[in-house]
Amino acid sequence: MHLAAKLTVMALLVLWTASAAIAEDILIEDFKIQPETRWRFIADTVMGGVSTGQVEFVQEAGDIYAHMTGNVSTENNGGFIQIRMELPTPPPKETVGVRLVVRGNEQRYFAHLRTSGTILPWQYYQAGFQVTKEWSEVRLPFTDFEASGRLLRTVPRPGSLKSIGIVAFGREHEAEIDVREVSFYQD
């Protein structure tokens, strides 16, 4: 094989390897370009609860992230605050889970997924995760998401995903969580 042909084969192998690595994570949000147009803050006040909070988009050391804070109260049948983004398109069917880069006040938070099958406002799929004071990656396989009711499929299908939410949920507490990246991942 000629040197030029060997170099071409090597270059193709490098490109193929790089593209295979890139295909594993599908970045859907890095908060760099107008995240306020995609993410909205929602509290249980939409259903009579009394939880309060806010989201800010903060720039720090070259990174931009969502900073959600608030007071979660279970009074008046409440108990959540969240930020939610509608997905422009569902991820490919080979997708197996959600990847987050997060930090916070060392408490438990949740990712909520809504699908074409979660028609009622109180339907969702939920997976919990713990945050620390340092940035860390969290991988949540779709098999870890639990349906909020018996009428939903056991595991959400990637092709049916409509939105993703980051949620402080289910107990009285002060919430503080930062989200720097949201991705889907494949095996």
PDB file of C-alpha atoms in Angstrom:
ATOM      1  CA  MET A   1       0.000   0.000   0.000  1.00  0.00           C
ATOM      2  CA  HIS A   2       1.310   3.417  -0.896  1.00  0.00           C
ATOM      3  CA  LEU A   3       2.014   5.990   1.775  1.00  0.00           C
ATOM      4  CA  ALA A   4      -0.837   8.201   0.548  1.00  0.00           C
ATOM      5  CA  ALA A   5      -3.286   5.298   0.756  1.00  0.00           C
ATOM      6  CA  LYS A   6      -2.075   4.397   4.258  1.00  0.00           C
ATOM      7  CA  LEU A   7      -2.493   8.000   5.390  1.00  0.00           C
ATOM      8  CA  THR A   8      -5.995   8.099   3.896  1.00  0.00           C
ATOM      9  CA  VAL A   9      -6.976   4.890   5.704  1.00  0.00           C
ATOM     10  CA  MET A  10      -5.521   6.221   8.961  1.00  0.00           C
ATOM     11  CA  ALA A  11      -7.365   9.521   8.554  1.00  0.00           C
ATOM     12  CA  LEU A  12     -10.652   7.687   7.911  1.00  0.00           C
ATOM     13  CA  LEU A  13     -10.117   5.536  11.014  1.00  0.00           C
ATOM     14  CA  VAL A  14      -9.479   8.634  13.115  1.00  0.00           C
ATOM     15  CA  LEU A  15     -12.613  10.328  11.748  1.00  0.00           C
ATOM     16  CA  TRP A  16     -14.704   7.192  12.265  1.00  0.00           C
ATOM     17  CA  THR A  17     -13.446   6.786  15.835  1.00  0.00           C
ATOM     18  CA  ALA A  18     -14.115  10.460  16.587  1.00  0.00           C
ATOM     19  CA  SER A  19     -17.610  10.325  15.104  1.00  0.00           C
ATOM     20  CA  ALA A  20     -18.395   7.144  17.064  1.00  0.00           C
ATOM     21  CA  ALA A  21     -17.349   8.885  20.288  1.00  0.00           C
ATOM     22  CA  ILE A  22     -19.417  11.951  19.449  1.00  0.00           C
ATOM     23  CA  ALA A  23     -22.465   9.798  18.646  1.00  0.00           C
ATOM     24  CA  GLU A  24     -22.564   8.468  22.222  1.00  0.00           C
ATOM     25  CA  ASP A  25     -23.694  11.795  23.735  1.00  0.00           C
ATOM     26  CA  ILE A  26     -26.278  13.990  22.065  1.00  0.00           C
ATOM     27  CA  LEU A  27     -26.010  17.445  23.603  1.00  0.00           C
ATOM     28  CA  ILE A  28     -29.395  19.122  23.848  1.00  0.00           C
ATOM     29  CA  GLU A  29     -28.458  22.053  26.092  1.00  0.00           C
ATOM     30  CA  ASP A  30     -25.279  23.815  27.176  1.00  0.00           C
ATOM     31  CA  PHE A  31     -27.057  27.091  28.078  1.00  0.00           C
ATOM     32  CA  LYS A  32     -24.732  29.181  25.870  1.00  0.00           C
ATOM     33  CA  ILE A  33     -27.253  30.790  23.504  1.00  0.00           C
ATOM     34  CA  GLN A  34     -30.417  32.353  24.954  1.00  0.00           C
ATOM     35  CA  PRO A  35     -31.479  29.497  27.278  1.00  0.00           C
ATOM     36  CA  GLU A  36     -34.311  31.677  28.612  1.00  0.00           C
ATOM     37  CA  THR A  37     -36.092  31.126  25.275  1.00  0.00           C
ATOM     38  CA  ARG A  38     -36.139  27.329  25.830  1.00  0.00           C
ATOM     39  CA  TRP A  39     -36.391  26.798  29.581  1.00  0.00           C
ATOM     40  CA  ARG A  40     -39.274  27.852  31.792  1.00  0.00           C
ATOM     41  CA  PHE A  41     -39.700  27.826  35.536  1.00  0.00           C
ATOM     42  CA  ILE A  42     -42.802  26.077  36.876  1.00  0.00           C
ATOM     43  CA  ALA A  43     -43.944  25.773  40.495  1.00  0.00           C
ATOM     44  CA  ASP A  44     -46.807  23.884  42.105  1.00  0.00           C
ATOM     45  CA  THR A  45     -48.706  27.183  42.250  1.00  0.00           C
ATOM     46  CA  VAL A  46     -50.204  26.158  38.878  1.00  0.00           C
ATOM     47  CA  MET A  47     -52.281  23.652  40.872  1.00  0.00           C
ATOM     48  CA  GLY A  48     -52.789  25.565  44.130  1.00  0.00           C
ATOM     49  CA  GLY A  49     -49.499  24.784  45.905  1.00  0.00           C
ATOM     50  CA  VAL A  50     -47.367  27.394  47.649  1.00  0.00           C
ATOM     51  CA  SER A  51     -43.784  26.495  46.636  1.00  0.00           C
ATOM     52  CA  THR A  52     -41.695  29.419  45.398  1.00  0.00           C
ATOM     53  CA  GLY A  53     -38.524  29.759  43.393  1.00  0.00           C
ATOM     54  CA  GLN A  54     -36.763  31.036  40.335  1.00  0.00           C
ATOM     55  CA  VAL A  55     -34.228  30.191  37.662  1.00  0.00           C
ATOM     56  CA  GLU A  56     -31.332  32.394  36.620  1.00  0.00           C
ATOM     57  CA  PHE A  57     -28.823  31.780  33.861  1.00  0.00           C
ATOM     58  CA  VAL A  58     -25.391  32.498  35.283  1.00  0.00           C
ATOM     59  CA  GLN A  59     -22.003  32.941  33.624  1.00  0.00           C
ATOM     60  CA  GLU A  60     -18.989  31.844  35.675  1.00  0.00           C
ATOM     61  CA  ALA A  61     -15.426  31.108  34.533  1.00  0.00           C
ATOM     62  CA  GLY A  62     -16.488  30.784  30.908  1.00  0.00           C
ATOM     63  CA  ASP A  63     -19.401  28.433  31.647  1.00  0.00           C
ATOM     64  CA  ILE A  64     -23.078  29.302  31.532  1.00  0.00           C
ATOM     65  CA  TYR A  65     -25.546  27.299  33.584  1.00  0.00           C
ATOM     66  CA  ALA A  66     -29.073  27.288  34.954  1.00  0.00           C
ATOM     67  CA  HIS A  67     -29.247  28.122  38.680  1.00  0.00           C
ATOM     68  CA  MET A  68     -32.589  27.069  40.199  1.00  0.00           C
ATOM     69  CA  THR A  69     -33.375  28.045  43.767  1.00  0.00           C
ATOM     70  CA  GLY A  70     -36.498  27.995  45.862  1.00  0.00           C
ATOM     71  CA  ASN A  71     -38.539  26.751  48.762  1.00  0.00           C
ATOM     72  CA  VAL A  72     -40.428  23.508  48.155  1.00  0.00           C
ATOM     73  CA  SER A  73     -43.533  23.195  50.314  1.00  0.00           C
ATOM     74  CA  THR A  74     -45.963  20.286  50.515  1.00  0.00           C
ATOM     75  CA  GLU A  75     -48.686  22.551  51.916  1.00  0.00           C
ATOM     76  CA  ASN A  76     -51.953  22.740  50.010  1.00  0.00           C
ATOM     77  CA  ASN A  77     -51.179  19.506  48.094  1.00  0.00           C
ATOM     78  CA  GLY A  78     -48.056  21.037  46.566  1.00  0.00           C
ATOM     79  CA  GLY A  79     -44.472  19.949  46.544  1.00  0.00           C
ATOM     80  CA  PHE A  80     -42.389  20.938  43.516  1.00  0.00           C
ATOM     81  CA  ILE A  81     -40.464  23.530  41.575  1.00  0.00           C
ATOM     82  CA  GLN A  82     -38.866  22.792  38.232  1.00  0.00           C
ATOM     83  CA  ILE A  83     -37.302  24.042  35.061  1.00  0.00           C
ATOM     84  CA  ARG A  84     -38.557  22.420  31.881  1.00  0.00           C
ATOM     85  CA  MET A  85     -37.548  22.437  28.241  1.00  0.00           C
ATOM     86  CA  GLU A  86     -39.650  21.215  25.327  1.00  0.00           C
ATOM     87  CA  LEU A  87     -37.518  19.071  23.028  1.00  0.00           C
ATOM     88  CA  PRO A  88     -37.294  20.308  19.427  1.00  0.00           C
ATOM     89  CA  THR A  89     -37.100  16.682  18.223  1.00  0.00           C
ATOM     90  CA  PRO A  90     -37.000  13.370  20.053  1.00  0.00           C
ATOM     91  CA  PRO A  91     -33.627  11.630  20.350  1.00  0.00           C
ATOM     92  CA  PRO A  92     -32.725   8.679  18.089  1.00  0.00           C
ATOM     93  CA  LYS A  93     -34.166   5.281  19.036  1.00  0.00           C
ATOM     94  CA  GLU A  94     -30.668   4.056  20.038  1.00  0.00           C
ATOM     95  CA  THR A  95     -30.667   6.529  22.940  1.00  0.00           C
ATOM     96  CA  VAL A  96     -30.577   4.795  26.325  1.00  0.00           C
ATOM     97  CA  GLY A  97     -30.640   7.626  28.857  1.00  0.00           C
ATOM     98  CA  VAL A  98     -30.187  11.191  30.060  1.00  0.00           C
ATOM     99  CA  ARG A  99     -26.813  12.711  30.966  1.00  0.00           C
ATOM    100  CA  LEU A 100     -26.590  15.792  33.217  1.00  0.00           C
ATOM    101  CA  VAL A 101     -23.691  17.885  34.490  1.00  0.00           C
ATOM    102  CA  VAL A 102     -24.887  19.280  37.829  1.00  0.00           C
ATOM    103  CA  ARG A 103     -23.943  20.572  41.255  1.00  0.00           C
ATOM    104  CA  GLY A 104     -25.933  21.866  44.191  1.00  0.00           C
ATOM    105  CA  ASN A 105     -26.660  21.793  47.876  1.00  0.00           C
ATOM    106  CA  GLU A 106     -25.998  18.085  48.451  1.00  0.00           C
ATOM    107  CA  GLN A 107     -29.617  17.018  48.138  1.00  0.00           C
ATOM    108  CA  ARG A 108     -31.694  14.724  45.950  1.00  0.00           C
ATOM    109  CA  TYR A 109     -33.293  16.067  42.787  1.00  0.00           C
ATOM    110  CA  PHE A 110     -35.155  14.498  39.890  1.00  0.00           C
ATOM    111  CA  ALA A 111     -35.254  14.454  36.114  1.00  0.00           C
ATOM    112  CA  HIS A 112     -38.759  14.314  34.694  1.00  0.00           C
ATOM    113  CA  LEU A 113     -39.542  13.208  31.163  1.00  0.00           C
ATOM    114  CA  ARG A 114     -42.808  13.784  29.370  1.00  0.00           C
ATOM    115  CA  THR A 115     -43.745  11.796  26.295  1.00  0.00           C
ATOM    116  CA  SER A 116     -46.504  11.673  23.722  1.00  0.00           C
ATOM    117  CA  GLY A 117     -48.197   9.262  26.172  1.00  0.00           C
ATOM    118  CA  THR A 118     -48.126  11.641  29.172  1.00  0.00           C
ATOM    119  CA  ILE A 119     -51.256  13.518  28.237  1.00  0.00           C
ATOM    120  CA  LEU A 120     -52.462  14.644  31.668  1.00  0.00           C
ATOM    121  CA  PRO A 121     -50.487  17.411  33.457  1.00  0.00           C
ATOM    122  CA  TRP A 122     -49.603  15.156  36.415  1.00  0.00           C
ATOM    123  CA  GLN A 123     -48.155  12.354  34.265  1.00  0.00           C
ATOM    124  CA  TYR A 124     -44.383  11.996  33.850  1.00  0.00           C
ATOM    125  CA  TYR A 125     -41.447   9.630  34.172  1.00  0.00           C
ATOM    126  CA  GLN A 126     -39.097  10.341  37.085  1.00  0.00           C
ATOM    127  CA  ALA A 127     -35.532   9.386  38.023  1.00  0.00           C
ATOM    128  CA  GLY A 128     -33.721  10.716  41.083  1.00  0.00           C
ATOM    129  CA  PHE A 129     -30.109  11.775  41.482  1.00  0.00           C
ATOM    130  CA  GLN A 130     -27.915  13.259  44.192  1.00  0.00           C
ATOM    131  CA  VAL A 131     -25.902  16.456  43.737  1.00  0.00           C
ATOM    132  CA  THR A 132     -22.720  17.562  45.479  1.00  0.00           C
ATOM    133  CA  LYS A 133     -21.085  20.973  45.759  1.00  0.00           C
ATOM    134  CA  GLU A 134     -18.737  20.066  42.877  1.00  0.00           C
ATOM    135  CA  TRP A 135     -19.697  19.682  39.234  1.00  0.00           C
ATOM    136  CA  SER A 136     -20.373  16.021  38.427  1.00  0.00           C
ATOM    137  CA  GLU A 137     -21.820  13.959  35.629  1.00  0.00           C
ATOM    138  CA  VAL A 138     -25.013  12.004  36.264  1.00  0.00           C
ATOM    139  CA  ARG A 139     -26.214   9.293  33.866  1.00  0.00           C
ATOM    140  CA  LEU A 140     -29.826   8.203  34.187  1.00  0.00           C
ATOM    141  CA  PRO A 141     -30.777   5.212  32.010  1.00  0.00           C
ATOM    142  CA  PHE A 142     -34.373   5.250  30.777  1.00  0.00           C
ATOM    143  CA  THR A 143     -34.855   1.956  32.668  1.00  0.00           C
ATOM    144  CA  ASP A 144     -34.346   3.913  35.937  1.00  0.00           C
ATOM    145  CA  PHE A 145     -37.245   6.282  35.191  1.00  0.00           C
ATOM    146  CA  GLU A 146     -40.463   5.367  36.984  1.00  0.00           C
ATOM    147  CA  ALA A 147     -43.877   6.116  35.531  1.00  0.00           C
ATOM    148  CA  SER A 148     -46.119   8.350  37.652  1.00  0.00           C
ATOM    149  CA  GLY A 149     -49.104   6.082  37.083  1.00  0.00           C
ATOM    150  CA  ARG A 150     -50.198   2.663  35.904  1.00  0.00           C
ATOM    151  CA  LEU A 151     -51.612   3.894  32.612  1.00  0.00           C
ATOM    152  CA  LEU A 152     -48.114   4.727  31.301  1.00  0.00           C
ATOM    153  CA  ARG A 153     -45.585   2.391  29.710  1.00  0.00           C
ATOM    154  CA  THR A 154     -43.057   0.960  32.151  1.00  0.00           C
ATOM    155  CA  VAL A 155     -40.067   2.552  30.364  1.00  0.00           C
ATOM    156  CA  PRO A 156     -40.265   5.715  28.229  1.00  0.00           C
ATOM    157  CA  ARG A 157     -39.424   5.277  24.537  1.00  0.00           C
ATOM    158  CA  PRO A 158     -36.827   7.722  23.163  1.00  0.00           C
ATOM    159  CA  GLY A 159     -38.874   8.445  20.035  1.00  0.00           C
ATOM    160  CA  SER A 160     -41.842   9.612  22.110  1.00  0.00           C
ATOM    161  CA  LEU A 161     -39.983  12.125  24.330  1.00  0.00           C
ATOM    162  CA  LYS A 162     -41.450  15.648  24.332  1.00  0.00           C
ATOM    163  CA  SER A 163     -39.788  17.466  27.262  1.00  0.00           C
ATOM    164  CA  ILE A 164     -37.269  17.198  30.063  1.00  0.00           C
ATOM    165  CA  GLY A 165     -37.448  18.835  33.474  1.00  0.00           C
ATOM    166  CA  ILE A 166     -35.076  19.243  36.403  1.00  0.00           C
ATOM    167  CA  VAL A 167     -37.194  19.094  39.540  1.00  0.00           C
ATOM    168  CA  ALA A 168     -37.025  19.699  43.290  1.00  0.00           C
ATOM    169  CA  PHE A 169     -39.840  17.457  44.455  1.00  0.00           C
ATOM    170  CA  GLY A 170     -41.832  15.743  47.121  1.00  0.00           C
ATOM    171  CA  ARG A 171     -40.630  17.095  50.457  1.00  0.00           C
ATOM    172  CA  GLU A 172     -40.187  20.327  52.395  1.00  0.00           C
ATOM    173  CA  HIS A 173     -36.742  21.742  51.590  1.00  0.00           C
ATOM    174  CA  GLU A 174     -34.676  24.612  50.261  1.00  0.00           C
ATOM    175  CA  ALA A 175     -33.667  23.839  46.690  1.00  0.00           C
ATOM    176  CA  GLU A 176     -30.461  24.972  45.006  1.00  0.00           C
ATOM    177  CA  ILE A 177     -29.242  23.199  41.896  1.00  0.00           C
ATOM    178  CA  ASP A 178     -27.026  24.228  38.982  1.00  0.00           C
ATOM    179  CA  VAL A 179     -27.280  22.513  35.586  1.00  0.00           C
ATOM    180  CA  ARG A 180     -24.462  23.046  33.070  1.00  0.00           C
ATOM    181  CA  GLU A 181     -25.271  20.388  30.444  1.00  0.00           C
ATOM    182  CA  VAL A 182     -28.185  18.237  29.417  1.00  0.00           C
ATOM    183  CA  SER A 183     -27.599  15.421  26.938  1.00  0.00           C
ATOM    184  CA  PHE A 184     -28.960  12.100  25.823  1.00  0.00           C
ATOM    185  CA  TYR A 185     -26.544   9.206  25.589  1.00  0.00           C
ATOM    186  CA  GLN A 186     -26.249   5.981  23.658  1.00  0.00           C
ATOM    187  CA  ASP A 187     -24.339   2.801  24.509  1.00  0.00           C
TER     188      ASP A 187
END
